[in-house]
Amino acid sequence: MTALLVFLSLILIVVIAIQIGKVTELAAKIRGEEEMQEINNGRQGLYMVVFLVAFLAITAYTGAFYKNYYLGYGPMKAASAHGGKIDDMFNLTLIVCGIVFVITQILLFYFAWRYSGRRNAKAKFIAHDNKLEIIWTAIPAVVMAFLVIRGLDAWNSIMADIQPGDDYMEIEATGFQFGWALRYPGPDGKLGTKNYKLITGVNPLGQDWTDEKNVDDFHADELVLPKGKKIRVRITSKDVLHNFYLPHFRVKMDAIPGIPTYFVFEPQKTNEEFREALRDYPEYQVPSDPKDPNSKPKWEVFDYELACAELCGNSHFAMRKTVKIVEPEAYEMWAAQQKSYYLSNIRFKDEDPNKDKLFGAEIEARKEEFTEALDSALMTSKKTVQFSYVTFATGSEKLTGVSRYELDNLIAAMKEKKGLKVQLAGHTDDVGEDTQNQTLSQRRADAVLKYFVSKGVDVSRLNAKGFGEAQPVAANDSDDNRAKNRRTEFRIVGQ
């Protein structure tokens, strides 16, 4: 029924407009064309003045009504250290341009009324006026120079890079269709190098695994940053032009394929602190879901966001990510829970160029694990310890490169504990003939013994024995179980 009434009302308005037009034509014929034209001109001028008043009033009203949603006003104060400068620049520009806007609109519509066409009126022709030219050239030039110089000063301050001695952390954001790949440095605090030629399905960012700085870098699904610390964001793109946009922090920088950019900023409000600011405004007390009156209020579900400010494709909207600003202690806890991408996805696989070496953190972790197992064996009746990381080339007694790290742990212990004597034992699975397995296990045990002797351990403290497939620790019924049976151990025979 409502739709029908609206439709009928529109038809009525059209009919009235047509009738007014006909009446106007009839009146023009009766009064004369010139007189009617003068009346129409005066009426149109009056309409323009009315429109001016209504237009300025609506502009002022809507600006005041929506001010708590605008960046820089109400609760939307900048959440970064530099954001206030950007807001000041915009406010000053708004004031200057706003004054010009109001004055020009008033003059425009006033002139339309004041100088509407009249019979016997004659326009005044001014060919040139030097004074007027100087005024309307000099004033805008001075104002623009003031705005540009002030803006340039703010720009140089905002876009300054990290200085020597600054306390900061650096992260990387790589845009792609359609998302952001976020990379963080690990405990070393440094991001590893990249090369687009190294990008593969398992190496989406093209990280160079020969650079040890890449070993502890981790990838994150959300942007988490500590409050009160300078953040330097490396910004890149894998395909088309994107834009790294953090509106609440006044951070906006293009992500350009082949041309790395950066932005430095310091978050100063956590998500919780910003929510509390929103809580004081009625606009954010309404349900977050208009269709569910029982949904949480807007202030309670607020989160900062990372968006792409370029139209980069049909699924451009999917590039939105949640941003969390937390206290430094909470950030450290979060970062400690993240796993190195290299260690989780690349280590000891076909793509790993470092199969024969360990890195510092791995060496320390394995040393700690070995020391704990050795101390347990020394203090309990269970005197046998399995080497967790001693391996050989398939079907051979040749030790792999990484085996030396765990063997060196036992060598160091034997040099410290002069009375420690061990029996080195080799074991195989049941694949192949028994005699061949026995021979291979003995050769492998001998190879370990030989390595110990080459490192200065007295051969009288060592004994090597191969057990072949005779002492399995699991049923030889699967690849995993057979791998468990292929092992090297040592048994403490004296301490």
PDB file of C-alpha atoms in Angstrom, residues 171-301:
ATOM      1  CA  ILE A 171      57.966  -6.069   9.754  1.00  0.00           C
ATOM      2  CA  GLU A 172      57.033  -6.713   6.147  1.00  0.00           C
ATOM      3  CA  ALA A 173      53.667  -6.562   4.368  1.00  0.00           C
ATOM      4  CA  THR A 174      53.414  -8.040   0.872  1.00  0.00           C
ATOM      5  CA  GLY A 175      50.220  -7.380  -1.061  1.00  0.00           C
ATOM      6  CA  PHE A 176      48.820  -9.902  -3.514  1.00  0.00           C
ATOM      7  CA  GLN A 177      45.480 -10.690  -5.115  1.00  0.00           C
ATOM      8  CA  PHE A 178      43.765 -10.903  -2.710  1.00  0.00           C
ATOM      9  CA  GLY A 179      45.394 -10.606   0.690  1.00  0.00           C
ATOM     10  CA  TRP A 180      48.402  -9.513   2.712  1.00  0.00           C
ATOM     11  CA  ALA A 181      51.367 -11.723   3.590  1.00  0.00           C
ATOM     12  CA  LEU A 182      52.768 -10.487   6.900  1.00  0.00           C
ATOM     13  CA  ARG A 183      56.326 -11.415   7.885  1.00  0.00           C
ATOM     14  CA  TYR A 184      57.901 -10.771  11.288  1.00  0.00           C
ATOM     15  CA  PRO A 185      61.510 -11.101  12.458  1.00  0.00           C
ATOM     16  CA  GLY A 186      62.247 -13.788  15.023  1.00  0.00           C
ATOM     17  CA  PRO A 187      64.368 -13.415  18.170  1.00  0.00           C
ATOM     18  CA  ASP A 188      67.264 -11.943  16.158  1.00  0.00           C
ATOM     19  CA  GLY A 189      65.082  -8.911  15.353  1.00  0.00           C
ATOM     20  CA  LYS A 190      66.100  -8.930  11.680  1.00  0.00           C
ATOM     21  CA  LEU A 191      64.189  -9.797   8.534  1.00  0.00           C
ATOM     22  CA  GLY A 192      65.966 -12.058   6.076  1.00  0.00           C
ATOM     23  CA  THR A 193      66.570 -11.208   2.431  1.00  0.00           C
ATOM     24  CA  LYS A 194      64.184 -12.101  -0.405  1.00  0.00           C
ATOM     25  CA  ASN A 195      64.388 -12.652  -4.133  1.00  0.00           C
ATOM     26  CA  TYR A 196      61.313 -12.843  -6.342  1.00  0.00           C
ATOM     27  CA  LYS A 197      63.065 -15.520  -8.414  1.00  0.00           C
ATOM     28  CA  LEU A 198      62.897 -17.843  -5.398  1.00  0.00           C
ATOM     29  CA  ILE A 199      59.096 -17.692  -5.095  1.00  0.00           C
ATOM     30  CA  THR A 200      57.556 -21.186  -5.202  1.00  0.00           C
ATOM     31  CA  GLY A 201      54.486 -22.895  -3.805  1.00  0.00           C
ATOM     32  CA  VAL A 202      56.304 -23.597  -0.527  1.00  0.00           C
ATOM     33  CA  ASN A 203      58.221 -20.313  -0.494  1.00  0.00           C
ATOM     34  CA  PRO A 204      55.486 -17.742  -1.212  1.00  0.00           C
ATOM     35  CA  LEU A 205      57.647 -14.707  -0.427  1.00  0.00           C
ATOM     36  CA  GLY A 206      60.842 -15.839  -2.119  1.00  0.00           C
ATOM     37  CA  GLN A 207      62.911 -15.900   1.075  1.00  0.00           C
ATOM     38  CA  ASP A 208      66.575 -16.769   0.619  1.00  0.00           C
ATOM     39  CA  TRP A 209      67.152 -19.757   2.922  1.00  0.00           C
ATOM     40  CA  THR A 210      70.926 -19.348   2.696  1.00  0.00           C
ATOM     41  CA  ASP A 211      70.527 -16.112   4.693  1.00  0.00           C
ATOM     42  CA  GLU A 212      70.481 -17.111   8.379  1.00  0.00           C
ATOM     43  CA  LYS A 213      68.340 -14.083   9.230  1.00  0.00           C
ATOM     44  CA  ASN A 214      65.463 -15.908   7.519  1.00  0.00           C
ATOM     45  CA  VAL A 215      65.684 -18.934   9.825  1.00  0.00           C
ATOM     46  CA  ASP A 216      63.574 -17.462  12.651  1.00  0.00           C
ATOM     47  CA  ASP A 217      61.259 -15.216  10.585  1.00  0.00           C
ATOM     48  CA  PHE A 218      57.591 -16.121  10.975  1.00  0.00           C
ATOM     49  CA  HIS A 219      54.424 -15.421   8.999  1.00  0.00           C
ATOM     50  CA  ALA A 220      51.261 -14.165  10.719  1.00  0.00           C
ATOM     51  CA  ASP A 221      47.561 -14.223   9.827  1.00  0.00           C
ATOM     52  CA  GLU A 222      46.828 -10.953  11.636  1.00  0.00           C
ATOM     53  CA  LEU A 223      48.748  -7.761  12.226  1.00  0.00           C
ATOM     54  CA  VAL A 224      49.739  -7.670  15.903  1.00  0.00           C
ATOM     55  CA  LEU A 225      51.918  -4.782  17.125  1.00  0.00           C
ATOM     56  CA  PRO A 226      53.137  -3.504  20.506  1.00  0.00           C
ATOM     57  CA  LYS A 227      51.902  -0.182  21.815  1.00  0.00           C
ATOM     58  CA  GLY A 228      54.469   2.582  22.218  1.00  0.00           C
ATOM     59  CA  LYS A 229      57.157   1.202  19.894  1.00  0.00           C
ATOM     60  CA  LYS A 230      58.250   2.488  16.507  1.00  0.00           C
ATOM     61  CA  ILE A 231      57.236   0.147  13.705  1.00  0.00           C
ATOM     62  CA  ARG A 232      58.938   0.199  10.317  1.00  0.00           C
ATOM     63  CA  VAL A 233      56.813  -1.553   7.717  1.00  0.00           C
ATOM     64  CA  ARG A 234      58.439  -2.775   4.525  1.00  0.00           C
ATOM     65  CA  ILE A 235      55.716  -2.650   1.881  1.00  0.00           C
ATOM     66  CA  THR A 236      55.881  -4.679  -1.346  1.00  0.00           C
ATOM     67  CA  SER A 237      53.586  -6.299  -3.896  1.00  0.00           C
ATOM     68  CA  LYS A 238      53.690  -9.606  -5.754  1.00  0.00           C
ATOM     69  CA  ASP A 239      51.398  -8.703  -8.632  1.00  0.00           C
ATOM     70  CA  VAL A 240      49.483  -5.423  -9.096  1.00  0.00           C
ATOM     71  CA  LEU A 241      49.359  -2.070  -7.352  1.00  0.00           C
ATOM     72  CA  HIS A 242      47.990  -2.298  -3.803  1.00  0.00           C
ATOM     73  CA  ASN A 243      47.902   0.187  -0.935  1.00  0.00           C
ATOM     74  CA  PHE A 244      48.805  -0.486   2.704  1.00  0.00           C
ATOM     75  CA  TYR A 245      46.150   1.464   4.608  1.00  0.00           C
ATOM     76  CA  LEU A 246      45.712   1.705   8.387  1.00  0.00           C
ATOM     77  CA  PRO A 247      43.076   4.459   8.636  1.00  0.00           C
ATOM     78  CA  HIS A 248      43.013   4.805  12.416  1.00  0.00           C
ATOM     79  CA  PHE A 249      46.804   5.291  12.467  1.00  0.00           C
ATOM     80  CA  ARG A 250      46.882   7.635   9.450  1.00  0.00           C
ATOM     81  CA  VAL A 251      49.170   5.206   7.627  1.00  0.00           C
ATOM     82  CA  LYS A 252      48.770   4.935   3.861  1.00  0.00           C
ATOM     83  CA  MET A 253      51.426   3.853   1.389  1.00  0.00           C
ATOM     84  CA  ASP A 254      51.331   2.217  -2.043  1.00  0.00           C
ATOM     85  CA  ALA A 255      52.574  -1.354  -2.452  1.00  0.00           C
ATOM     86  CA  ILE A 256      54.280  -1.282  -5.852  1.00  0.00           C
ATOM     87  CA  PRO A 257      55.579  -4.346  -7.714  1.00  0.00           C
ATOM     88  CA  GLY A 258      59.362  -4.111  -7.966  1.00  0.00           C
ATOM     89  CA  ILE A 259      59.678  -0.918  -5.891  1.00  0.00           C
ATOM     90  CA  PRO A 260      59.773  -1.518  -2.114  1.00  0.00           C
ATOM     91  CA  THR A 261      58.324   1.301   0.003  1.00  0.00           C
ATOM     92  CA  TYR A 262      58.111   1.815   3.761  1.00  0.00           C
ATOM     93  CA  PHE A 263      56.259   3.647   6.503  1.00  0.00           C
ATOM     94  CA  VAL A 264      57.332   4.328  10.094  1.00  0.00           C
ATOM     95  CA  PHE A 265      54.738   4.887  12.807  1.00  0.00           C
ATOM     96  CA  GLU A 266      54.209   4.398  16.523  1.00  0.00           C
ATOM     97  CA  PRO A 267      50.887   2.981  17.783  1.00  0.00           C
ATOM     98  CA  GLN A 268      49.709   4.741  20.934  1.00  0.00           C
ATOM     99  CA  LYS A 269      46.314   3.177  21.688  1.00  0.00           C
ATOM    100  CA  THR A 270      45.474  -0.482  22.143  1.00  0.00           C
ATOM    101  CA  ASN A 271      42.259  -1.892  20.714  1.00  0.00           C
ATOM    102  CA  GLU A 272      40.782  -1.907  24.211  1.00  0.00           C
ATOM    103  CA  GLU A 273      41.657   1.748  24.805  1.00  0.00           C
ATOM    104  CA  PHE A 274      40.072   2.784  21.508  1.00  0.00           C
ATOM    105  CA  ARG A 275      36.929   0.800  22.352  1.00  0.00           C
ATOM    106  CA  GLU A 276      36.644   2.604  25.666  1.00  0.00           C
ATOM    107  CA  ALA A 277      36.804   5.941  23.835  1.00  0.00           C
ATOM    108  CA  LEU A 278      33.994   4.834  21.496  1.00  0.00           C
ATOM    109  CA  ARG A 279      31.918   3.703  24.450  1.00  0.00           C
ATOM    110  CA  ASP A 280      31.203   7.297  25.486  1.00  0.00           C
ATOM    111  CA  TYR A 281      29.389   8.144  22.241  1.00  0.00           C
ATOM    112  CA  PRO A 282      25.741   7.212  21.568  1.00  0.00           C
ATOM    113  CA  GLU A 283      26.498   6.429  17.906  1.00  0.00           C
ATOM    114  CA  TYR A 284      28.497   3.399  19.058  1.00  0.00           C
ATOM    115  CA  GLN A 285      25.994   2.154  21.618  1.00  0.00           C
ATOM    116  CA  VAL A 286      23.672   0.798  18.931  1.00  0.00           C
ATOM    117  CA  PRO A 287      23.671  -2.933  18.011  1.00  0.00           C
ATOM    118  CA  SER A 288      26.539  -3.926  15.736  1.00  0.00           C
ATOM    119  CA  ASP A 289      24.159  -6.012  13.624  1.00  0.00           C
ATOM    120  CA  PRO A 290      21.151  -3.935  12.518  1.00  0.00           C
ATOM    121  CA  LYS A 291      19.195  -7.159  11.954  1.00  0.00           C
ATOM    122  CA  ASP A 292      19.818  -8.389  15.500  1.00  0.00           C
ATOM    123  CA  PRO A 293      18.788  -5.939  18.242  1.00  0.00           C
ATOM    124  CA  ASN A 294      20.464  -8.205  20.813  1.00  0.00           C
ATOM    125  CA  SER A 295      23.880  -8.123  19.149  1.00  0.00           C
ATOM    126  CA  LYS A 296      26.802  -6.498  20.933  1.00  0.00           C
ATOM    127  CA  PRO A 297      27.105  -2.690  20.634  1.00  0.00           C
ATOM    128  CA  LYS A 298      29.412  -1.271  17.979  1.00  0.00           C
ATOM    129  CA  TRP A 299      32.041  -0.086  20.450  1.00  0.00           C
ATOM    130  CA  GLU A 300      32.453  -3.563  21.908  1.00  0.00           C
ATOM    131  CA  VAL A 301      33.156  -5.323  18.588  1.00  0.00           C
TER     132      VAL A 301
END
